[in-house]
Amino acid sequence: MSIDDLRAQYEAYPYPARDPADEKKRLITGSPSHLDEVNHYVFAGRLDHARPLEVLVAGGGTGDGTIMIAQQLADTGNPGTVTYLDLSDASRAIAEARAKARGLTNVRFLRGSLLELGGLGPFDYIDCCGVLHHLDDPPAGLRSLAGALKPGGGLGMMVYAPLGRTGVYPLQAALRAMTDGLNPQEKVALARRLIAHLPPTNWIKRNPFVTDHQGADANLYDLLLHSCDRPYTVPELADLAASAGMAITALIEPARYDPAMWVKDPRLLKRLDGLPWLERAAWAEQVCGSMSKHIAYMARAEDAAGAVARPDGPEVVPVLRDFDGPAIAKALPPGGTLEAELAGSVVPLPLPRLAGPMLARIDGRTSLADLHRQIEQATGSTIAWETFKAQFDQLFAALNGIGKMYLRRPEG
């Protein structure tokens, strides 16, 4: 697929479909590139917001990642700049209008390809969401991005995964055979006509995890009419990272990639003991069956071991994301269980006895040491640090696993 073909698609159908007027009502957040998540999985919780964080959004589309991280940088007072890069003028115009609606002045909008970064950078962090799987040579794209990173920097990316997209690729092939030579609008019209006449046995009709074809034309085009779309399994994604001298530091959300989330039989799980975490993640992907994309953070291979924050000391500060700790705490009995939606399934998350008192006091500023002290004072009892820490670790594993808790260091 040529760069010109790619540009033509997104000029006709900027993706994803967005209305800048909606910025008055909401901020779209997600993964990768939520600032607390980036801090946790790339900078080990040590981001100093007095220092400018230089960000590249490579293939920015209509602006979701750009607007999210630019707004979050502005909210924290970080003086950094977000550089938006995309081939499509139509997509860039929407992203610029969204930034203007928010009054954001920390975004630089550029037209161009991530394969030709030239003098751009270096950057502390690069977002590349839903782009590499559309390139003729994804390893070349990742090498280009890795070459633009500062020492100690990292990447957040999303690529499609094959199992949850069952049915997509045969229908892409079927449409390719009958839409050659048509303009984008004619392709969309023909695709909608075919979808309306598909037999009930077609896997698109049977796959509840693929719904873009039911929405805007831009979403349908990206799903079924894209001329270059290559999904990745976990091992293939790890190989892609290694081809650019990078290593995966995390897969989001971590609980998706835990075999114990999908299989409860201890005898079966014991057979996986001792496997490296990426091999366990690959096994979980095969058994879960519904993963339609992989969201990953990456760092240079030599930096990967120290990139992720750990709850390893009393100075660590827990941070909640989109989770009302005090409200949950009020309704949570000691040793209660939360239910979470994960990859199309509702899964139970057993919580420790002190989960309620902890959640009532986690505010993104209180360290584990202060949290321990406050709970002792509130309960009027002495709680050994080891007991408190073991219970916090259980709470952290549950909530971090579903993307609801991160960590930062005092300087972060």
Short mmCIF file of N, CA, C and O in Angstrom, two decimals, residues 272 274-281:
data_model
loop_
_atom_site.label_atom_id
_atom_site.label_comp_id
_atom_site.label_asym_id
_atom_site.label_seq_id
_atom_site.Cartn_x
_atom_site.Cartn_y
_atom_site.Cartn_z
N LEU A 272 1.72 -24.06 33.84
CA LEU A 272 2.31 -22.83 33.30
C LEU A 272 3.35 -22.23 34.24
O LEU A 272 3.98 -21.22 33.90
N GLY A 274 6.55 -21.12 35.95
CA GLY A 274 7.90 -20.98 35.45
C GLY A 274 8.02 -20.40 34.06
O GLY A 274 9.12 -20.06 33.62
N LEU A 275 6.90 -20.26 33.35
CA LEU A 275 6.96 -19.64 32.03
C LEU A 275 7.24 -18.14 32.15
O LEU A 275 6.70 -17.47 33.04
N PRO A 276 8.04 -17.56 31.28
CA PRO A 276 8.21 -16.11 31.26
C PRO A 276 6.86 -15.42 31.04
O PRO A 276 5.96 -15.99 30.43
N TRP A 277 6.77 -14.16 31.51
CA TRP A 277 5.46 -13.51 31.52
C TRP A 277 4.89 -13.34 30.11
O TRP A 277 3.67 -13.45 29.92
N LEU A 278 5.73 -13.12 29.10
CA LEU A 278 5.20 -12.95 27.76
C LEU A 278 4.67 -14.27 27.21
O LEU A 278 3.70 -14.28 26.43
N GLU A 279 5.26 -15.38 27.60
CA GLU A 279 4.72 -16.67 27.18
C GLU A 279 3.40 -16.96 27.87
O GLU A 279 2.48 -17.55 27.28
N ARG A 280 3.28 -16.55 29.12
CA ARG A 280 2.00 -16.68 29.82
C ARG A 280 0.95 -15.79 29.16
O ARG A 280 -0.22 -16.18 29.01
N ALA A 281 1.37 -14.59 28.76
CA ALA A 281 0.44 -13.68 28.08
C ALA A 281 -0.02 -14.27 26.75
O ALA A 281 -1.20 -14.16 26.39
#
